[in-house]
Coordinates of C-alpha atoms in Angstrom, one line a residue:
M1 CA -0.3 -0.4 0.0
C2 CA 1.9 3.2 -1.4
A3 CA 1.0 6.7 -0.5
Q4 CA 1.5 9.2 -3.4
S5 CA 4.7 11.8 -2.5
D6 CA 2.0 14.7 -2.9
S7 CA -0.7 12.8 -0.5
P8 CA -1.3 14.4 3.4
V9 CA 0.1 12.2 5.9
L10 CA -1.0 12.7 9.6
V11 CA 1.5 12.6 12.4
A12 CA 0.5 11.7 15.4
D13 CA 2.6 12.4 18.7
A14 CA 1.1 11.5 22.1
G15 CA 3.3 11.8 25.3
S16 CA 2.7 11.5 28.8
S17 CA 1.2 15.4 29.3
S18 CA 0.3 15.9 25.9
L19 CA -1.3 14.6 22.1
R20 CA -0.5 16.5 19.1
L21 CA -1.9 15.8 16.0
T22 CA -0.5 17.6 12.7
V23 CA -1.8 16.8 9.1
F24 CA 1.2 17.7 6.9
G25 CA 1.2 18.7 3.2
E26 CA 4.2 17.5 0.6
D27 CA 6.4 20.7 1.3
G28 CA 5.9 20.7 5.0
T29 CA 2.8 22.8 5.4
V30 CA 0.7 22.3 8.3
L31 CA -2.8 21.4 6.7
A32 CA -4.8 21.3 10.1
E33 CA -3.3 20.3 13.5
H34 CA -4.6 19.4 17.2
H35 CA -2.5 20.3 20.4
S36 CA -3.8 19.3 24.0
D37 CA -2.1 19.4 27.3
S38 CA -3.0 16.5 28.6
P39 CA -2.7 12.8 27.5
P40 CA -4.9 10.9 25.4
G41 CA -7.6 9.4 26.9
D42 CA -10.6 6.9 25.8
D43 CA -11.8 9.5 23.9
V44 CA -8.9 10.1 21.6
S45 CA -11.0 8.7 18.9
G46 CA -12.6 12.6 18.9
P47 CA -9.7 14.7 18.4
L48 CA -8.6 12.4 15.3
R49 CA -12.2 12.7 13.7
H50 CA -12.2 16.6 14.2
V51 CA -8.1 16.6 12.6
L52 CA -9.5 14.6 9.4
D53 CA -12.3 16.3 9.2
D54 CA -10.3 19.8 8.4
A55 CA -7.8 18.2 6.2
P56 CA -7.7 16.3 3.1
A57 CA -7.7 12.4 3.9
P58 CA -4.0 11.5 4.7
T59 CA -2.8 7.9 2.8
A60 CA -0.2 7.7 5.5
V61 CA -0.4 7.9 9.0
G62 CA 2.9 8.2 11.0
H63 CA 3.3 7.2 14.8
R64 CA 6.1 8.5 17.6
I65 CA 7.0 5.7 19.5
V66 CA 9.5 7.0 22.0
H67 CA 11.1 3.5 22.3
G68 CA 11.4 0.1 20.0
G69 CA 11.9 -2.1 22.5
P70 CA 15.1 -4.4 21.6
R71 CA 13.4 -5.8 18.4
R72 CA 12.7 -2.7 16.5
R73 CA 16.0 -1.1 15.3
G74 CA 14.0 0.7 12.1
H75 CA 11.7 2.4 11.5
T76 CA 8.5 0.1 10.4
L77 CA 4.7 -0.3 8.7
V78 CA 2.5 -1.4 11.9
D79 CA 1.2 -4.8 11.7
D80 CA -0.5 -7.6 14.4
E81 CA 3.2 -8.8 14.7
V82 CA 4.6 -5.3 15.0
R83 CA 1.4 -4.3 17.3
A84 CA 2.2 -7.2 19.9
D85 CA 6.1 -6.4 20.3
L86 CA 5.3 -2.7 21.0
D87 CA 3.5 -3.7 24.1
E88 CA 7.1 -5.4 25.6
A89 CA 8.5 -1.7 24.9
A90 CA 5.9 0.3 27.0
D91 CA 7.4 -1.6 30.2
L92 CA 10.5 0.5 29.4
A93 CA 8.7 3.9 28.6
P94 CA 5.8 3.5 30.6
L95 CA 5.3 7.4 30.6
H96 CA 5.2 7.4 27.1
V97 CA 4.7 4.4 24.8
P98 CA 1.2 3.6 26.4
P99 CA -0.5 6.7 25.5
A100 CA 1.2 6.5 21.9
L101 CA -0.1 2.9 21.6
T102 CA -4.0 4.5 22.6
V103 CA -3.7 6.6 19.8
L104 CA -2.3 4.1 17.4
D105 CA -4.9 1.7 18.2
A106 CA -7.5 4.5 17.6
A107 CA -6.2 5.1 14.4
R108 CA -5.8 2.0 12.7
E109 CA -9.8 1.5 14.0
L110 CA -10.3 4.8 12.5
L111 CA -8.2 4.4 9.4
P112 CA -7.8 0.4 8.8
D113 CA -7.0 0.9 4.8
V114 CA -4.3 3.2 5.2
P115 CA -0.3 2.6 6.2
H116 CA 0.6 3.2 9.5
V117 CA 4.0 3.8 10.6
A118 CA 6.1 3.5 13.5
C119 CA 9.1 5.5 13.9
F120 CA 10.8 5.4 17.1
D121 CA 13.4 7.4 18.7
T122 CA 15.5 4.6 19.4
V123 CA 16.5 3.9 16.1
F124 CA 18.6 7.2 15.7
H125 CA 20.9 4.9 18.2
A126 CA 20.7 1.7 17.4
D127 CA 24.2 2.0 15.9
M128 CA 25.8 3.3 18.9
P129 CA 29.1 1.6 19.6
A130 CA 29.4 -1.6 22.2
A131 CA 31.4 0.7 24.5
A132 CA 28.6 3.5 24.7
R133 CA 25.5 1.1 24.6
T134 CA 27.0 -1.5 27.2
Y135 CA 26.4 -1.2 31.1
A136 CA 28.9 -2.8 33.2
V137 CA 26.7 -5.6 34.8
P138 CA 26.8 -8.9 35.4
A139 CA 26.6 -11.0 32.2
A140 CA 23.1 -12.3 32.9
W141 CA 21.5 -9.0 33.8
R142 CA 22.6 -8.2 29.7
E143 CA 22.2 -11.4 27.8
E144 CA 19.5 -12.8 29.4
Y145 CA 17.2 -9.6 30.7
G146 CA 18.4 -7.2 27.5
L147 CA 20.2 -4.7 30.1
R148 CA 21.5 -1.9 27.6
R149 CA 21.8 1.6 26.9
Y150 CA 18.7 2.6 23.8
G151 CA 19.0 6.4 24.0
F152 CA 15.9 8.6 23.1
H153 CA 15.2 12.2 21.4
G154 CA 16.4 10.3 18.2
L155 CA 13.7 12.0 16.0
S156 CA 14.0 15.4 17.1
Y157 CA 18.1 14.4 17.0
A158 CA 17.8 13.7 12.9
W159 CA 16.0 16.7 12.3
A160 CA 18.4 19.2 13.6
L161 CA 21.4 17.5 12.2
D162 CA 20.1 17.9 8.9
R163 CA 19.2 21.1 9.5
A164 CA 22.3 22.5 10.9
A165 CA 24.3 21.0 8.1
A166 CA 22.4 22.9 5.8
L167 CA 23.2 26.1 8.0
L168 CA 26.7 25.1 7.8
G169 CA 26.7 24.3 4.6
R170 CA 27.7 21.0 5.0
R171 CA 26.9 17.6 4.8
P172 CA 25.8 15.7 7.7
E173 CA 28.4 12.8 7.2
Q174 CA 31.2 15.9 7.6
L175 CA 30.6 16.8 10.9
H176 CA 31.2 16.4 14.2
L177 CA 28.3 17.8 16.4
V178 CA 27.2 17.8 19.9
I179 CA 23.7 18.2 19.8
V180 CA 21.5 18.7 23.0
H181 CA 17.8 18.2 23.3
L182 CA 16.4 20.5 26.1
G183 CA 12.6 20.3 26.8
G184 CA 10.2 18.3 29.4
G185 CA 12.7 15.1 29.0
C186 CA 16.7 16.6 28.4
S187 CA 19.2 14.9 26.5
A188 CA 22.5 15.6 24.9
C189 CA 24.4 13.3 21.9
A190 CA 27.5 12.6 20.0
V191 CA 26.7 12.5 16.3
R192 CA 30.1 11.9 14.1
E193 CA 29.5 12.1 10.5
G194 CA 26.0 11.9 10.5
Y195 CA 26.1 8.7 13.0
S196 CA 24.8 8.4 16.8
V197 CA 28.0 7.3 18.8
D198 CA 26.8 8.5 22.5
T199 CA 24.2 9.9 24.0
T200 CA 23.0 10.7 27.6
M201 CA 19.7 8.5 27.7
G202 CA 20.3 4.7 28.9
F203 CA 17.7 2.0 28.9
T204 CA 14.8 4.3 29.9
P205 CA 14.2 8.0 29.4
L206 CA 15.3 8.5 33.0
E207 CA 19.0 8.4 32.4
G208 CA 21.4 11.6 31.8
L209 CA 20.4 14.9 32.1
V210 CA 18.4 16.8 34.8
M211 CA 14.8 17.5 33.1
S212 CA 11.4 19.4 33.8
R213 CA 10.3 16.4 36.1
R214 CA 12.3 13.4 35.9
S215 CA 16.0 13.2 38.2
G216 CA 18.1 12.2 35.4
S217 CA 21.3 10.1 37.0
V218 CA 20.9 9.4 40.4
D219 CA 23.9 7.0 42.4
P220 CA 21.7 3.4 42.0
G221 CA 23.4 3.1 45.4
A222 CA 21.1 5.9 46.8
L223 CA 18.1 3.9 45.1
T224 CA 18.8 0.8 46.9
W225 CA 19.2 2.4 50.2
L226 CA 16.4 4.4 50.2
Q227 CA 14.2 0.5 49.4
T228 CA 16.5 -1.0 52.4
R229 CA 17.0 1.7 55.0
H230 CA 13.9 3.8 54.4
H231 CA 11.8 1.2 53.0
L232 CA 10.1 2.7 49.8
S233 CA 9.0 0.9 47.4
A234 CA 10.0 0.5 44.0
R235 CA 6.8 1.8 42.7
D236 CA 7.0 4.7 45.3
I237 CA 11.0 5.2 43.9
E238 CA 9.8 5.4 39.7
H239 CA 6.9 7.6 40.4
A240 CA 9.0 10.4 42.6
L241 CA 12.1 10.0 40.1
N242 CA 9.6 10.4 37.0
R243 CA 6.8 13.0 38.2
E244 CA 8.3 14.7 41.4
S245 CA 11.7 15.3 40.5
G246 CA 13.8 17.4 38.1
L247 CA 13.4 21.3 38.1
L248 CA 10.3 20.7 39.8
G249 CA 11.6 18.8 43.1
L250 CA 14.3 21.3 43.4
S251 CA 12.3 24.8 42.9
G252 CA 9.2 23.0 45.0
T253 CA 7.1 25.2 42.6
S254 CA 7.8 24.8 39.3
G255 CA 9.2 22.1 36.2
D256 CA 9.1 25.4 33.7
T257 CA 12.5 27.3 33.5
R258 CA 10.9 30.5 31.8
D259 CA 8.9 30.4 35.7
L260 CA 12.0 29.7 37.4
V261 CA 14.0 32.4 35.6
R262 CA 11.6 34.7 36.3
D263 CA 11.5 33.7 40.1
R264 CA 15.4 33.9 40.4
A265 CA 15.3 37.5 39.3
A266 CA 12.3 38.1 42.1
G267 CA 15.0 36.6 44.4
D268 CA 13.7 33.1 44.6
E269 CA 17.2 30.9 46.2
R270 CA 15.3 27.5 45.4
A271 CA 14.6 28.5 41.7
A272 CA 18.4 30.0 41.7
L273 CA 19.5 26.6 42.8
A274 CA 17.5 24.6 40.2
L275 CA 18.6 26.6 37.3
E276 CA 22.6 26.3 38.2
V277 CA 21.8 22.1 38.7
F278 CA 20.1 22.1 35.6
T279 CA 22.7 24.0 33.7
H280 CA 25.5 22.1 35.6
H281 CA 24.2 18.8 34.8
C282 CA 24.0 20.5 30.7
R283 CA 27.4 21.0 30.7
R284 CA 28.3 17.8 31.7
G285 CA 26.5 15.8 29.3
I286 CA 27.9 18.0 27.0
A287 CA 31.5 17.5 27.7
G288 CA 30.7 14.0 28.0
M289 CA 29.5 13.6 24.5
A290 CA 32.6 15.9 23.3
A291 CA 35.2 13.0 24.6
S292 CA 33.4 10.6 22.0
L293 CA 34.2 12.7 19.0
D294 CA 37.4 14.3 17.2
R295 CA 36.4 17.8 17.5
V296 CA 33.4 19.4 18.1
D297 CA 32.2 21.6 14.8
A298 CA 29.3 23.1 16.2
L299 CA 27.2 22.8 19.3
V300 CA 23.1 22.6 18.6
F301 CA 20.4 23.7 21.1
T302 CA 16.6 22.0 20.2
G303 CA 13.6 21.0 22.3
E304 CA 11.1 23.7 23.9
I305 CA 13.9 24.8 26.2
G306 CA 16.5 24.7 23.9
E307 CA 15.1 27.3 21.1
D308 CA 13.2 29.9 23.5
Q309 CA 15.1 30.2 26.7
P310 CA 17.9 32.2 25.9
E311 CA 18.9 32.7 29.6
V312 CA 19.6 28.5 29.3
R313 CA 21.7 28.6 26.4
E314 CA 23.6 31.5 27.4
E315 CA 24.4 30.4 31.1
V316 CA 25.4 26.5 29.3
C317 CA 27.8 28.1 27.0
A318 CA 29.5 31.1 28.9
R319 CA 31.1 28.2 31.5
L320 CA 32.4 26.1 28.7
P321 CA 35.2 27.5 27.5
A322 CA 37.5 24.6 28.2
L323 CA 35.0 23.3 24.6
G324 CA 36.1 26.4 22.7
L325 CA 32.6 27.7 23.4
T326 CA 31.9 31.5 24.7
G327 CA 29.1 33.4 26.0
D328 CA 27.5 36.4 24.7
L329 CA 25.4 34.8 22.7
R330 CA 22.1 36.3 20.4
P331 CA 19.4 36.2 23.2
L332 CA 16.4 35.0 20.6
V333 CA 13.5 32.6 20.4
A334 CA 14.5 31.1 17.4
E335 CA 11.7 30.4 14.8
R336 CA 14.0 29.2 12.4
P337 CA 17.2 27.5 12.5
E338 CA 20.1 29.8 13.2
I339 CA 23.6 30.4 13.8
V340 CA 23.3 32.3 17.7
S341 CA 27.0 32.3 18.6
K342 CA 29.5 35.6 17.4
P343 CA 30.8 35.3 13.7
G344 CA 34.0 33.8 13.3
S345 CA 33.4 31.9 17.0
R346 CA 35.5 28.4 17.0
V347 CA 32.9 26.6 18.0
P348 CA 29.5 27.9 16.1
V349 CA 26.1 28.0 18.6
I350 CA 23.0 26.9 16.3
V351 CA 19.3 26.8 17.4
V352 CA 17.1 24.3 15.8
P353 CA 13.1 24.7 16.3
T354 CA 12.3 21.0 17.5
G355 CA 10.9 19.0 14.6
E356 CA 9.8 15.6 15.8
A357 CA 6.5 15.6 13.9
Q358 CA 8.3 16.8 10.9
Q359 CA 10.7 13.8 11.2
V360 CA 8.2 11.8 11.6
A361 CA 6.4 12.8 8.4
R362 CA 9.7 12.8 6.7
E363 CA 10.1 9.1 7.8
T364 CA 6.5 7.6 6.6
R365 CA 7.1 8.8 3.3
A366 CA 10.1 7.5 2.4
L367 CA 8.8 4.1 4.1
V368 CA 5.5 4.4 2.3
A369 CA 7.1 5.6 -1.1
P370 CA 6.7 3.8 -4.4
R371 CA 9.8 2.2 -5.0
G372 CA 11.0 2.1 -8.7

């Protein structure tokens, strides 16, 4: 079943706290959209029907799925076998995959005669070197349980890579980049000659940088200590690390950097600490990714915070002189890919607006396009 190259593509991006449905034309034009700041529920068919009523009938549907699990190393057409595999991946990203599967099931029922494509954030990192994907844990955990580092935000990284390369006038395979996705979830990635060679997120989207409500990396010994000494259950710990930590846990008021920048200016010490911890971990993540490259041709920011929070970009870059970065960046809110560092900077700093939905549309068209 093939989608014509000039046919609309519906992209579904469902997460733990939002639902975005967008119909794209071939040139990337948005033909219809629905955005909600709440996760999809049993009534998800309503928003789907609303979007479909406002746009030409799609001939393919692309679904952003955060985790592909151990079996799915490439974007794929969804059939019953693939759908069954995704239930296993749901255990690995419990905040993200179940809402996406709710939308996938509803869309397949509503549009049974068009191809549905699962586009996975983990695919971009599928060929990371063994040293970057392997945990130093007992062999049984790795071989029998499949414990390994997967990495996430791959659709965002793929989009940002191509946009940054075009801005620099070079091909992706010529570049060594550090890309940082800062949003509700946060991670950094080392891209060598077009491929991910390291990233800060691991087995789940909880590892790595401090995030809006997620803790990022915490000493595993501290977690076992909480279980054995203070009798917290695994479920309590998992909930706290995913929902009550990060910027929200540090500030006690908000997981939104816009609120925290404002509160810090008003003298809120907890907001100041939250931002200091956040940017400190960003710098550590960027420096760690640089260690997997021969050089850093550019630092690329994307994600909602990365594109519209100039104070964060400035505080990250101004304190990384060891990597050739400097402050005094242009304090813009990016509407298109732009270089925000000074002309002639040793390491250009680039801001790329988030393009995960556009990348899903791109991958979906590539997978269902006629081959001749």
